[in-house]
CSV table of C-alpha atoms in Angstrom, one decimal:
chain,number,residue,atom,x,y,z
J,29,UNK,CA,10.6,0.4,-19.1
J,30,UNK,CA,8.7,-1.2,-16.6
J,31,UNK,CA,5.3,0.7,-16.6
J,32,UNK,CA,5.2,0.1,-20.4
J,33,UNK,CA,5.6,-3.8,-19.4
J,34,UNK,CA,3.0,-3.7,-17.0
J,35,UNK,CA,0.4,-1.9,-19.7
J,36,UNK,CA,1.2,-4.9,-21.9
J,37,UNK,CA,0.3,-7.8,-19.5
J,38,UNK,CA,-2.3,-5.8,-17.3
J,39,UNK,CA,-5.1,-7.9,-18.7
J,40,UNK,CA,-2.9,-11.1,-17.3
J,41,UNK,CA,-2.8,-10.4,-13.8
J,42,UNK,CA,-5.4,-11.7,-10.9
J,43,UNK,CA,-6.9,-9.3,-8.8
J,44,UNK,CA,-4.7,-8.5,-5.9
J,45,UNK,CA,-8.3,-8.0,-3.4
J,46,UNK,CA,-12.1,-9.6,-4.1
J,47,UNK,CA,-13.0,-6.9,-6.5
J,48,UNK,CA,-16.4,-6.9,-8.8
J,49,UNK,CA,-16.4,-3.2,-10.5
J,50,UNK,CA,-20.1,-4.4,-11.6
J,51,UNK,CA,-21.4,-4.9,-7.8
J,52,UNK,CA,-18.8,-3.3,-5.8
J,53,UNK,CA,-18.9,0.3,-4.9
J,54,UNK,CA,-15.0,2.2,-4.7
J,55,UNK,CA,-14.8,5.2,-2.7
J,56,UNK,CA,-11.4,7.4,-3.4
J,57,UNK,CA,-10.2,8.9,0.4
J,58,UNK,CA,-8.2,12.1,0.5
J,59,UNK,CA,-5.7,11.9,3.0
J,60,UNK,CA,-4.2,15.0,2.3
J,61,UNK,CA,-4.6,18.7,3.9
J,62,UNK,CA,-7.1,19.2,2.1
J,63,UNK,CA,-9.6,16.6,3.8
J,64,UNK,CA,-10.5,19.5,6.9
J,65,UNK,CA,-12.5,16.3,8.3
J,66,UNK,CA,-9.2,15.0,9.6
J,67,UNK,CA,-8.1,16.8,12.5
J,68,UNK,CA,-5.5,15.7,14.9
J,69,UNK,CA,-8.4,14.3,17.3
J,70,UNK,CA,-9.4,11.9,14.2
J,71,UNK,CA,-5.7,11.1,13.1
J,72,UNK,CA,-3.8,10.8,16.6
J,73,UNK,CA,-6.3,8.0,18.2
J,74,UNK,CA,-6.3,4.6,16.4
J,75,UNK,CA,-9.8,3.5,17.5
J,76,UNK,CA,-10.9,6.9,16.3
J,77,UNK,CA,-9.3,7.5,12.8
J,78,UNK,CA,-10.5,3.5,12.3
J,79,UNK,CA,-14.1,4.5,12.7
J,80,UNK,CA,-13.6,7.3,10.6
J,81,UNK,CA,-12.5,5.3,7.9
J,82,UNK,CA,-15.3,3.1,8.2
J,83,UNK,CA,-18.1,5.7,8.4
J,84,UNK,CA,-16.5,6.8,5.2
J,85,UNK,CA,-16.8,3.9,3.6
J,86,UNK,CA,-20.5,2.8,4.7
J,87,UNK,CA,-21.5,6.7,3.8
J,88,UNK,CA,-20.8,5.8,0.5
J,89,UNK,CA,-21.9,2.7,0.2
J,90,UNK,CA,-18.4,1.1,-1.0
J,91,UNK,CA,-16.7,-2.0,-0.3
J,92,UNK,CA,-13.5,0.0,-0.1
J,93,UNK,CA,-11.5,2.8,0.3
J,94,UNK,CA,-8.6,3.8,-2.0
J,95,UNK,CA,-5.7,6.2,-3.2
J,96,UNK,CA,-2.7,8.1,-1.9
J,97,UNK,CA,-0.4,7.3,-4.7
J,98,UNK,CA,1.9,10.4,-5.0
J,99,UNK,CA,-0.3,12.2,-3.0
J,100,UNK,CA,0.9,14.7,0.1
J,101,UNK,CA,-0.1,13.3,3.5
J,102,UNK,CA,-0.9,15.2,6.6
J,103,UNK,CA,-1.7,12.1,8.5
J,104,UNK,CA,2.0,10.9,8.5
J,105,UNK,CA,2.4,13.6,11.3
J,106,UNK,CA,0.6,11.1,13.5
J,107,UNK,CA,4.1,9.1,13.9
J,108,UNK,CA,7.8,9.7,14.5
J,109,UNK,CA,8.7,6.7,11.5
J,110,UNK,CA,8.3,9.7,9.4
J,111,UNK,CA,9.2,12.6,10.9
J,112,UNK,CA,13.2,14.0,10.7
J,113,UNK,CA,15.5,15.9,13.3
J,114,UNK,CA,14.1,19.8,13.8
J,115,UNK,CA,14.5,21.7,11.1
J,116,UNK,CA,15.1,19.3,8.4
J,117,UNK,CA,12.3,17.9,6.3
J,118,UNK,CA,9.7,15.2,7.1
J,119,UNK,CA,8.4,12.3,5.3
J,120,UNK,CA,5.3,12.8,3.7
J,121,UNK,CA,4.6,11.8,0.0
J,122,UNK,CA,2.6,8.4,-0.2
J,123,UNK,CA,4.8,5.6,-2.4
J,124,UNK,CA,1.8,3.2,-2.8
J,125,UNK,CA,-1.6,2.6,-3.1
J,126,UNK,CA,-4.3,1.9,0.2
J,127,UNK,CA,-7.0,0.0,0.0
J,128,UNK,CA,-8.8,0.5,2.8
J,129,UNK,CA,-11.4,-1.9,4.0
J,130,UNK,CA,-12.5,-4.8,6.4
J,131,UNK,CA,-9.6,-6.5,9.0
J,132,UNK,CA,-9.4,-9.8,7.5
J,133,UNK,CA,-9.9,-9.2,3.7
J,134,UNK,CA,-7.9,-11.5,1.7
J,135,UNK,CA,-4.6,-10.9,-0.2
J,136,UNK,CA,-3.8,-12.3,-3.3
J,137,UNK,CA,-0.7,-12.2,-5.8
J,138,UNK,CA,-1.5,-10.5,-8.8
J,139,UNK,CA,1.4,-12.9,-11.0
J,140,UNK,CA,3.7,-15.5,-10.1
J,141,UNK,CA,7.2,-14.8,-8.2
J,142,UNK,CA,9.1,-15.6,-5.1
J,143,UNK,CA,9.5,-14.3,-1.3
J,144,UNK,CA,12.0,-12.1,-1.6
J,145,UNK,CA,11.7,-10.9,2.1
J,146,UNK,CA,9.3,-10.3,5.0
J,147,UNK,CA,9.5,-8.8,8.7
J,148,UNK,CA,7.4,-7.7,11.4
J,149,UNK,CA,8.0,-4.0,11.1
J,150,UNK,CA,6.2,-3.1,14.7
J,151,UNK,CA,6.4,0.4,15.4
J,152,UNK,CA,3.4,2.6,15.5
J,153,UNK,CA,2.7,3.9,12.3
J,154,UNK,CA,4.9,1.4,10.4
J,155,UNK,CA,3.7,-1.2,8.1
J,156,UNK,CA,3.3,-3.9,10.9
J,157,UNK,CA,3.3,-7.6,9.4
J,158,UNK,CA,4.9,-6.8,5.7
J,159,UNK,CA,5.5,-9.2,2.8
J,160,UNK,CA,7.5,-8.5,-0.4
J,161,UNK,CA,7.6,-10.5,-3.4
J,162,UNK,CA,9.5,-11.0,-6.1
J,163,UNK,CA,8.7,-10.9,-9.8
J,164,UNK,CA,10.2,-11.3,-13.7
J,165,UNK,CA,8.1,-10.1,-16.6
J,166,UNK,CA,10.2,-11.1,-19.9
J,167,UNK,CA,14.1,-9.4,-18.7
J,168,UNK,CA,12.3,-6.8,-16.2
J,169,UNK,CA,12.6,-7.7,-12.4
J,170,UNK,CA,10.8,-5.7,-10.2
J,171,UNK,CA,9.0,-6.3,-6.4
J,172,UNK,CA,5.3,-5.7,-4.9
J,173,UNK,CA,5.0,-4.7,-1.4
J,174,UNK,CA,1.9,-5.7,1.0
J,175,UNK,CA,1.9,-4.1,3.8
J,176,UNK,CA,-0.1,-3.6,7.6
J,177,UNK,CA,-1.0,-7.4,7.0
J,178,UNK,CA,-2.0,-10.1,9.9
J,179,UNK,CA,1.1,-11.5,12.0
J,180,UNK,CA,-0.3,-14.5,10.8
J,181,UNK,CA,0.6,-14.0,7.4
J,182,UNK,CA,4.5,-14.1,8.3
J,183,UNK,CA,4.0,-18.2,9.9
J,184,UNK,CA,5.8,-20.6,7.6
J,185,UNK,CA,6.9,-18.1,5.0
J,186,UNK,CA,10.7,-18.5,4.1
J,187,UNK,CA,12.5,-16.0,1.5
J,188,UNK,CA,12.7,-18.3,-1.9
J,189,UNK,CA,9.4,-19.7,-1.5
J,190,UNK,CA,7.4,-20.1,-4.9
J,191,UNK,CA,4.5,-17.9,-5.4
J,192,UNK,CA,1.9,-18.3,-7.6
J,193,UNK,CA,-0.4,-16.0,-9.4
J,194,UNK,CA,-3.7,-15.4,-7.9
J,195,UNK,CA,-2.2,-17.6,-4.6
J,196,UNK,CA,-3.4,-15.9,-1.3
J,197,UNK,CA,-0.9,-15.1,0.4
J,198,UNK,CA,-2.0,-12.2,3.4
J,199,UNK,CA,-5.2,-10.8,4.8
J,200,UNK,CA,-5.6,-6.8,6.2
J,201,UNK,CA,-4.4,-6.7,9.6
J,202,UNK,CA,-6.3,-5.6,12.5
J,203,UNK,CA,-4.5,-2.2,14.1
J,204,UNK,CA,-2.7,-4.4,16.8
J,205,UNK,CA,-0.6,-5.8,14.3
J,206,UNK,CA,-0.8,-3.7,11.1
J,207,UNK,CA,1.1,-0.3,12.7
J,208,UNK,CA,-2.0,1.3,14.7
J,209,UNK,CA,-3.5,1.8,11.4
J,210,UNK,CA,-7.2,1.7,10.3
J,211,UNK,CA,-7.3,-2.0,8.4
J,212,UNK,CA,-6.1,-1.6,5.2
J,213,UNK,CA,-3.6,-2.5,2.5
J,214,UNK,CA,-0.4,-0.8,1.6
J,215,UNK,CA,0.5,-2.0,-1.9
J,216,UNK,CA,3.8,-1.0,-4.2
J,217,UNK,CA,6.2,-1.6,-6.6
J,218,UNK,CA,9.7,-1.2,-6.3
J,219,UNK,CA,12.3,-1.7,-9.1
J,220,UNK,CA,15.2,-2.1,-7.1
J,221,UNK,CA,14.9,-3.0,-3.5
J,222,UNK,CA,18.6,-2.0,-3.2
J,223,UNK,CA,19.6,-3.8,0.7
J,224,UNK,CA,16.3,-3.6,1.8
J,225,UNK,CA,15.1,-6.6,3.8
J,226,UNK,CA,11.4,-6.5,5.0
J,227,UNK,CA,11.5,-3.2,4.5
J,228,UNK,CA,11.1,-0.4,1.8
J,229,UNK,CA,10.1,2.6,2.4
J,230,UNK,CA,6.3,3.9,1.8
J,231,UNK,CA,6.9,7.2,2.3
J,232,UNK,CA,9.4,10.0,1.0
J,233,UNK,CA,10.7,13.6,1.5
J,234,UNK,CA,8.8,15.7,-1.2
J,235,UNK,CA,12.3,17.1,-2.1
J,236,UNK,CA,13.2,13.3,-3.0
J,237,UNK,CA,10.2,12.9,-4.7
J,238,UNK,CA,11.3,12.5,-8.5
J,239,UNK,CA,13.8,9.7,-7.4
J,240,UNK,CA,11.5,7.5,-5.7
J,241,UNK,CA,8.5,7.6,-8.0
J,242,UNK,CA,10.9,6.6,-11.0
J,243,UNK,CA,11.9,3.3,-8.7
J,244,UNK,CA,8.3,3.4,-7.7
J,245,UNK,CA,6.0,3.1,-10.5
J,246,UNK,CA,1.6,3.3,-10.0
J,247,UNK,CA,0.5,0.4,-8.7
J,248,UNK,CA,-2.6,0.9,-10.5
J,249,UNK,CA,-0.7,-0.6,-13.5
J,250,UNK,CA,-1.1,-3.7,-11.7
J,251,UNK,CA,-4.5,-3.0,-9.8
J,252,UNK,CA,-6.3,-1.7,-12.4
J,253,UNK,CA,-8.9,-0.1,-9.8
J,254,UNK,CA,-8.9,3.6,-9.6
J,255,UNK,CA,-11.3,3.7,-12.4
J,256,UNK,CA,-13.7,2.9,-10.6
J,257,UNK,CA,-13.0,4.9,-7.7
J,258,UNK,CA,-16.0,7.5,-6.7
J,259,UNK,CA,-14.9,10.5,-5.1
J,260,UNK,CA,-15.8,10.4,-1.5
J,261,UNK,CA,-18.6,13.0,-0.6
């Protein structure tokens, strides 16, 4: 089983952001309905819900937000990506992790692997600039997803290419090309990408919810960072 895997070689991988836990400060943000600080005023204006983010983040003192895996978004509402025909249920349950911090910050791979696809997914509320690589621990094959990265990020890739661990490869996107989102990263692993191409979904129905958390295991088995997280006041 891949989380098992992932336990065992934890220790091996590089950081995936510039992360001290002995100088940096972590702050855990609640996206859910439960945050009352979010109204639709905060969530529905980009420039807005950005600053929010940020005056969350210098409140505490922390280098970076972080959370939202398996957790039950309101904030989803903000975009039609996720929402379904009237009466049938909407996408709301987070598939990755955010790490929310400065446009700019620096990407890297946590362990070696390949491109195995990336696209330009530009619709608001989508990932915007997204990479997806491809990786092999012993017989286990399994993908990590970056997402709401800098169009930049995308020149001179090609789907093959050789990736090593710790290489940068990606830096948080400013809202203009990371999907009108506050900067951040979108990080997650997927066993099987199935036809996917650029593109895997972040986001499920809750009633689907059992399926895609089996395919999409904690990233924190890889990050290793909610430890240190500190509950946002």
């Amino acid at each position: 089983m891949l989380p098992q895997l992932l336990q065992q070689y934890q220790p091996d991988f590089s950081p995936v952001v510039p992360f001290d836990p002995a100088n940096d400060r972590l702050s855990l943000l609640d996206f859910t309905e439960t945050n009352t600080d979010l109204t639709a005023h905060v969530v529905e204006d980009t420039a807005v819900f950005s600053a929010f983010v940020s005056a969350q983040l210098e409140a505490a003192g922390a280098r970076y937000g972080i959370g939202g895996y398996n957790e039950h978004r309101t904030v989803y509402s903000r975009s039609r990506v996720f929402d379904a025909p009237a009466g049938e249920e909407p996408r709301r349950l987070h598939l990755g992790i955010d790490i929310w911090g400065k446009a700019g910050t620096c990407v890297y791979a946590p362990l070696a692997g390949r491109v195995h696809s990336f696209a330009f997914n530009d619709r608001f509320g989508d990932y915007g600039a997204t990479i997806i690589l491809q990786h092999r621990l012993e017989d286990q094959l399994f993908h990590t997803l970056y997402g709401h990265l800098s169009v930049q990020d995308l020149d001179g890739l090609t789907e093959g290419k050789t990736i090593q661990a710790g290489e940068l490869i990606a830096h948080f996107g400013e809202p203009a090309e990371n999907g009108h989102w506050p900067p951040h990263l979108h990080f997650q692993l997927i066993v099987e990408m199935g036809e996917n191409i650029g593109d895997y979904p972040g986001v499920c129905k809750f009633s689907e919810r059992e399926n895609y958390l089996s395919n999409c295991p904690d990233p924190d088995l890889i990050l290793d960072m909610m430890r240190f997280a500190v509950p946002a006041k």
